[in-house]
Amino acid sequence: MRGGLLRLFFVSLGLFGLAACHAPEPPLRVATSQWVGYQPLHLAQGHAFLPPDRFRFTDFGSNTESLRAFRNGNVEVAALTLDEVLLLSDADHDARVILVMDYSEGADAIVARPGIARVADLRGKRVGVESTAATAYLLARALEIGGLTTADVTLVPLHAARQERAFRRGEVDALATFEPLRTRLLELGAREIFSSRQMPGEIVDVLVTRSRVIEERPEALSELLQGWFAAIGHLRRHPRDAVAAMAPRTELSTDGFLQAIAGIHFPSHAENCRLLARSGEQLSPTINRLHRIMTVQGLVFGEAPRANELFDDRPLQRLDCGPDSDVTEDSTR
């Protein structure tokens, strides 16, 4: 009897071990925000371009919150801007770019009250901005191009979620902002005086993870990228259907959303293969330019990281980066 019980114990132990070996992996936690360029991730999930139960998306109020969640280890993947990746790198956080999601070509902007017609008119004015977000870089570049510095304006630190209300209440004269807030503010009567269209290639949105996740969850990351490209393809082929699914998340109308993404370029799979090739060396000039401005603004303090310290194309390579690697066309514009 005792022998039978012992055999039963070891059989049960073996079955438990077998079950543990085949336990499903937990979903990858992905941080996003309201930025219109990130919405194809949700389109991919809603249109079943992603395997069910493999990913858990968390919408944050702004990239600043997404950055904090990634830094604190609350998510494995985050949609961020390249300058925010430089903030992580400067603080010695392990952050690896696995996808160039989009380039802002007008979707980030400085908007102001009537009577303020150009950047030079901001002298002495109150300008609302998130201090650690891409819009802080946008403002710094706008002031530089307009012949001003931050000392010439009154900076008002303002979380993205409070910007529309602050504008309505007259608490600021101008805002460094982004879509969908840009469109909503213009509808309130704001006037655009500067946009990312005037600094092409400088505001880049990327998908970031950690080296450990690349090693441990390569299949899931590649599935995430494949779902992204499928969503971009759907957006290109069926823009009205795709936008109707995405617009409600941003509180924009279908036409407003279409107008917003007109200022965004979505690189294709093939273009990503070129951008991330040789450890992202094609983006080295962008990294150095970003780092220079961020250093002047006191946002970073160390030396500019090398591209091969930031970019990792292994998840992308799993989708094949050969000569016929186009998964989808590269633009919805």
Coordinates of C-alpha atoms in Angstrom, one line a residue:
M1 CA 0.0 0.0 0.0
R2 CA 2.8 2.4 1.0
G3 CA 4.6 1.5 -2.3
G4 CA 1.4 2.2 -4.3
L5 CA 1.0 5.6 -2.6
L6 CA 4.7 6.4 -3.3
R7 CA 4.3 5.5 -7.0
L8 CA 1.1 7.6 -7.2
F9 CA 3.1 10.5 -5.6
F10 CA 5.8 10.4 -8.2
V11 CA 3.4 10.0 -11.1
S12 CA 1.5 13.0 -9.8
L13 CA 4.7 14.9 -9.4
G14 CA 5.7 14.1 -13.0
L15 CA 2.3 15.2 -14.3
F16 CA 2.6 18.5 -12.3
G17 CA 6.1 19.1 -13.8
L18 CA 4.8 18.3 -17.3
A19 CA 1.9 20.8 -16.8
A20 CA 4.3 23.4 -15.6
C21 CA 6.6 22.9 -18.6
H22 CA 3.6 23.5 -20.9
A23 CA 2.0 26.3 -18.9
P24 CA 0.9 29.2 -21.2
E25 CA 3.2 32.2 -21.3
P26 CA 1.7 35.3 -19.6
P27 CA 0.6 38.0 -22.1
L28 CA 3.1 40.6 -23.0
R29 CA 2.2 43.9 -21.4
V30 CA 2.3 46.8 -23.9
A31 CA 2.1 50.5 -23.0
T32 CA 0.5 52.9 -25.4
S33 CA -1.0 56.4 -25.3
Q34 CA -3.6 58.5 -27.2
W35 CA -1.1 59.5 -29.9
V36 CA -2.8 58.7 -33.2
G37 CA 0.3 57.0 -34.5
Y38 CA 0.0 54.2 -31.9
Q39 CA -3.6 53.4 -32.7
P40 CA -2.8 50.7 -35.3
L41 CA -1.7 48.5 -32.3
H42 CA -5.3 48.6 -31.1
L43 CA -6.6 48.1 -34.7
A44 CA -4.4 45.0 -34.9
Q45 CA -6.0 43.6 -31.7
G46 CA -9.6 44.6 -32.6
H47 CA -9.3 43.1 -36.1
A48 CA -7.7 39.8 -34.9
F49 CA -4.3 40.6 -36.6
L50 CA -2.8 39.5 -33.2
P51 CA -3.2 36.1 -31.5
P52 CA -5.8 36.3 -28.8
D53 CA -4.6 36.5 -25.2
R54 CA -1.0 37.1 -26.1
F55 CA -0.9 40.8 -25.5
R56 CA -2.3 43.1 -22.9
F57 CA -2.5 46.8 -23.9
T58 CA -2.6 49.6 -21.4
D59 CA -3.5 53.1 -22.5
F60 CA -1.8 55.8 -20.5
G61 CA -2.6 59.5 -20.5
S62 CA 0.6 60.4 -22.1
N63 CA 4.0 59.0 -23.1
T64 CA 5.4 60.4 -19.9
E65 CA 3.3 57.8 -18.1
S66 CA 4.2 55.0 -20.5
L67 CA 7.9 55.9 -20.0
R68 CA 7.4 55.6 -16.2
A69 CA 5.6 52.2 -16.6
F70 CA 8.5 50.9 -18.7
R71 CA 11.1 52.2 -16.4
N72 CA 9.4 50.7 -13.4
G73 CA 9.1 47.3 -15.0
N74 CA 5.3 47.4 -15.2
V75 CA 5.3 46.6 -18.9
E76 CA 7.5 44.6 -21.2
V77 CA 7.0 46.7 -24.3
A78 CA 6.2 50.4 -24.8
A79 CA 5.4 52.8 -27.6
L80 CA 7.7 55.8 -27.1
T81 CA 9.5 58.5 -29.0
L82 CA 13.2 58.1 -29.8
D83 CA 14.1 61.0 -27.5
E84 CA 12.4 59.2 -24.6
V85 CA 14.5 56.2 -25.4
L86 CA 17.5 58.5 -25.0
L87 CA 16.2 59.4 -21.5
L88 CA 16.1 55.7 -20.6
S89 CA 19.6 55.1 -22.0
D90 CA 21.0 58.1 -20.1
A91 CA 19.7 56.6 -16.9
D92 CA 21.3 53.2 -17.8
H93 CA 18.0 51.4 -18.4
D94 CA 18.0 48.5 -20.8
A95 CA 15.8 49.7 -23.7
R96 CA 16.0 48.2 -27.2
V97 CA 14.2 49.6 -30.2
I98 CA 12.6 46.8 -32.3
L99 CA 10.4 48.8 -34.7
V100 CA 10.2 52.3 -36.1
M101 CA 6.4 52.9 -35.8
D102 CA 6.1 56.4 -37.4
Y103 CA 7.6 59.7 -38.3
S104 CA 5.8 62.8 -37.3
E105 CA 5.4 65.1 -40.3
G106 CA 3.1 67.7 -38.9
A107 CA 1.2 65.8 -36.2
D108 CA 3.3 67.4 -33.3
A109 CA 2.8 71.1 -33.2
I110 CA 2.9 74.4 -31.3
V111 CA -0.5 76.0 -31.2
A112 CA -1.3 79.5 -29.9
R113 CA -4.0 81.9 -29.2
P114 CA -5.1 84.3 -32.0
G115 CA -2.7 87.2 -32.2
I116 CA 0.4 85.0 -31.9
A117 CA 1.3 84.4 -35.5
R118 CA 4.9 83.0 -35.3
V119 CA 7.4 81.5 -32.9
A120 CA 9.1 84.9 -32.4
D121 CA 5.8 86.2 -30.9
L122 CA 6.2 83.7 -28.0
R123 CA 8.7 86.0 -26.3
G124 CA 7.4 86.7 -22.8
K125 CA 4.4 84.3 -23.3
R126 CA 3.3 81.3 -21.2
V127 CA 3.9 78.1 -23.1
G128 CA 2.5 74.8 -21.8
V129 CA 4.6 71.7 -22.3
E130 CA 5.3 68.2 -20.9
S131 CA 8.8 68.6 -19.6
T132 CA 10.0 65.0 -20.5
A133 CA 8.0 64.3 -23.6
A134 CA 8.8 64.7 -27.3
T135 CA 6.9 68.0 -27.3
A136 CA 9.6 69.4 -25.0
Y137 CA 12.1 68.6 -27.8
L138 CA 9.7 70.1 -30.4
L139 CA 9.5 73.3 -28.4
A140 CA 13.3 73.5 -28.0
R141 CA 13.8 73.1 -31.7
A142 CA 11.0 75.6 -32.6
L143 CA 12.6 78.2 -30.3
E144 CA 16.0 77.5 -31.8
I145 CA 14.7 77.9 -35.3
G146 CA 12.8 81.0 -34.3
G147 CA 15.8 82.7 -32.7
L148 CA 14.6 82.3 -29.1
T149 CA 15.6 80.2 -26.1
T150 CA 13.6 78.8 -23.2
A151 CA 14.7 81.9 -21.2
D152 CA 12.6 84.1 -23.5
V153 CA 9.4 82.3 -22.6
T154 CA 7.6 81.3 -19.4
L155 CA 7.4 77.5 -19.4
V156 CA 4.3 76.0 -17.8
P157 CA 4.8 72.2 -17.0
L158 CA 1.5 70.7 -18.2
H159 CA 0.5 67.1 -18.4
A160 CA -1.2 66.2 -21.7
A161 CA -4.4 65.4 -20.0
R162 CA -4.6 69.0 -18.7
Q163 CA -3.7 70.9 -21.8
E164 CA -7.1 71.3 -23.4
R165 CA -8.6 72.5 -20.1
A166 CA -5.7 74.9 -19.5
F167 CA -6.2 76.4 -22.9
R168 CA -9.9 76.8 -22.4
R169 CA -9.3 78.6 -19.1
G170 CA -6.7 81.0 -20.5
E171 CA -3.9 79.6 -18.3
V172 CA -1.5 79.4 -21.2
D173 CA -0.9 81.4 -24.4
A174 CA 0.5 78.5 -26.4
L175 CA 1.0 74.8 -26.1
A176 CA 3.5 72.3 -27.5
T177 CA 1.2 69.4 -28.2
F178 CA 0.4 66.4 -30.4
E179 CA -2.5 64.6 -32.1
P180 CA -5.3 64.2 -31.2
L181 CA -4.9 67.2 -28.9
R182 CA -3.7 69.3 -31.8
T183 CA -6.9 68.9 -33.8
R184 CA -9.1 69.4 -30.8
L185 CA -7.3 72.7 -29.9
L186 CA -7.5 74.0 -33.5
E187 CA -11.2 73.3 -33.3
L188 CA -11.3 75.6 -30.2
G189 CA -9.7 78.4 -32.2
A190 CA -6.0 77.9 -31.6
R191 CA -3.6 78.7 -34.4
E192 CA -0.7 76.5 -35.4
I193 CA 2.6 78.4 -35.5
F194 CA 5.1 75.5 -35.8
S195 CA 5.0 71.8 -36.5
S196 CA 7.2 68.8 -36.9
R197 CA 6.8 69.3 -40.7
Q198 CA 9.5 71.9 -40.3
M199 CA 11.9 69.4 -38.7
P200 CA 11.5 66.3 -40.9
G201 CA 12.8 63.0 -39.5
E202 CA 13.4 64.3 -36.0
I203 CA 10.4 63.1 -34.1
V204 CA 10.4 59.3 -34.4
D205 CA 8.0 56.9 -32.6
V206 CA 9.4 53.5 -31.8
L207 CA 8.5 50.3 -30.1
V208 CA 10.8 49.4 -27.2
T209 CA 11.5 46.3 -25.2
R210 CA 14.3 44.9 -23.1
S211 CA 17.1 42.6 -24.1
R212 CA 15.8 39.9 -21.8
V213 CA 12.4 39.9 -23.5
I214 CA 14.0 39.6 -26.9
E215 CA 15.8 36.5 -25.7
E216 CA 12.9 35.0 -23.8
R217 CA 9.8 35.9 -25.9
P218 CA 11.1 36.2 -29.5
E219 CA 8.0 34.6 -31.1
A220 CA 5.6 36.9 -29.3
L221 CA 7.5 40.0 -30.3
S222 CA 7.6 38.9 -33.9
E223 CA 3.8 38.3 -33.8
L224 CA 3.4 41.8 -32.4
L225 CA 5.3 43.3 -35.3
Q226 CA 3.5 41.2 -37.8
G227 CA 0.1 42.3 -36.4
W228 CA 1.4 46.0 -36.6
F229 CA 2.2 45.6 -40.3
A230 CA -1.1 43.9 -41.0
A231 CA -2.9 46.8 -39.4
I232 CA -0.9 49.4 -41.4
G233 CA -1.8 47.4 -44.5
H234 CA -5.5 47.5 -43.6
L235 CA -5.3 51.2 -42.9
R236 CA -3.8 51.8 -46.3
R237 CA -6.3 49.6 -48.2
H238 CA -9.5 50.4 -46.2
P239 CA -8.8 53.8 -44.6
R240 CA -12.5 54.5 -43.7
D241 CA -13.1 51.2 -42.0
A242 CA -9.8 51.3 -40.1
V243 CA -10.3 54.9 -39.0
A244 CA -13.9 54.2 -37.9
A245 CA -12.4 51.6 -35.5
M246 CA -9.6 53.8 -34.2
A247 CA -11.1 57.3 -34.0
P248 CA -13.3 56.7 -31.0
R249 CA -10.2 56.0 -28.8
T250 CA -8.9 59.5 -29.6
E251 CA -12.2 61.4 -29.3
L252 CA -11.8 62.5 -32.9
S253 CA -14.4 62.2 -35.7
T254 CA -13.5 60.0 -38.7
D255 CA -12.6 63.1 -40.7
G256 CA -10.6 64.5 -37.8
F257 CA -8.6 61.3 -37.5
L258 CA -7.9 61.2 -41.2
Q259 CA -6.7 64.8 -41.0
A260 CA -4.5 63.9 -38.0
I261 CA -2.8 60.9 -39.7
A262 CA -2.1 63.0 -42.7
G263 CA 0.8 64.4 -40.7
I264 CA 2.2 60.9 -40.0
H265 CA 4.4 58.6 -42.1
F266 CA 4.2 54.8 -41.2
P267 CA 7.4 53.0 -42.4
S268 CA 6.8 49.7 -44.1
H269 CA 8.3 46.3 -43.1
A270 CA 10.9 46.8 -45.9
E271 CA 11.7 50.3 -44.7
N272 CA 12.1 49.1 -41.2
C273 CA 14.5 46.4 -42.4
R274 CA 16.6 49.2 -43.9
L275 CA 16.3 51.5 -40.9
L276 CA 17.3 48.8 -38.3
A277 CA 20.0 47.1 -40.5
R278 CA 23.5 47.2 -39.2
S279 CA 22.2 48.0 -35.7
G280 CA 20.3 51.1 -36.8
E281 CA 23.3 53.0 -38.0
Q282 CA 21.1 54.9 -40.5
L283 CA 19.5 56.6 -37.5
S284 CA 22.8 57.6 -35.9
P285 CA 22.5 61.3 -37.2
T286 CA 19.0 61.5 -35.7
I287 CA 20.3 60.2 -32.4
N288 CA 23.2 62.6 -32.3
R289 CA 20.9 65.6 -33.2
L290 CA 18.4 64.7 -30.5
H291 CA 21.1 64.2 -27.9
R292 CA 22.6 67.5 -28.6
I293 CA 19.4 69.4 -28.1
M294 CA 18.5 67.4 -25.1
T295 CA 21.9 68.1 -23.5
V296 CA 21.5 71.8 -24.0
Q297 CA 18.0 71.6 -22.4
G298 CA 19.5 69.6 -19.4
L299 CA 17.4 66.5 -20.2
V300 CA 20.4 64.2 -20.6
F301 CA 23.9 64.4 -19.2
G302 CA 26.0 61.5 -20.6
E303 CA 27.5 60.9 -24.0
A304 CA 25.2 60.1 -26.9
P305 CA 24.7 56.3 -27.1
R306 CA 25.8 54.4 -30.2
A307 CA 23.0 53.1 -32.5
N308 CA 24.0 49.5 -31.8
E309 CA 23.3 50.1 -28.1
L310 CA 19.7 51.1 -28.9
F311 CA 18.5 49.0 -31.9
D312 CA 17.9 45.3 -32.2
D313 CA 16.4 43.9 -35.4
R314 CA 16.2 40.2 -34.3
P315 CA 12.3 40.2 -33.9
L316 CA 12.1 41.9 -37.3
Q317 CA 14.4 39.5 -38.9
R318 CA 12.1 36.6 -37.9
L319 CA 9.6 38.1 -40.4
D320 CA 12.3 37.9 -43.1
C321 CA 14.2 41.0 -44.2
G322 CA 15.1 39.7 -47.7
P323 CA 14.8 41.7 -50.9
D324 CA 11.1 40.9 -51.1
S325 CA 10.3 41.8 -47.5
D326 CA 7.4 44.2 -48.0
V327 CA 4.7 43.0 -45.7
T328 CA 2.7 46.2 -46.5
E329 CA 3.1 49.4 -48.3
D330 CA 4.8 52.1 -46.4
S331 CA 2.3 55.1 -46.2
T332 CA -1.3 55.9 -45.8
R333 CA -0.9 59.4 -47.1

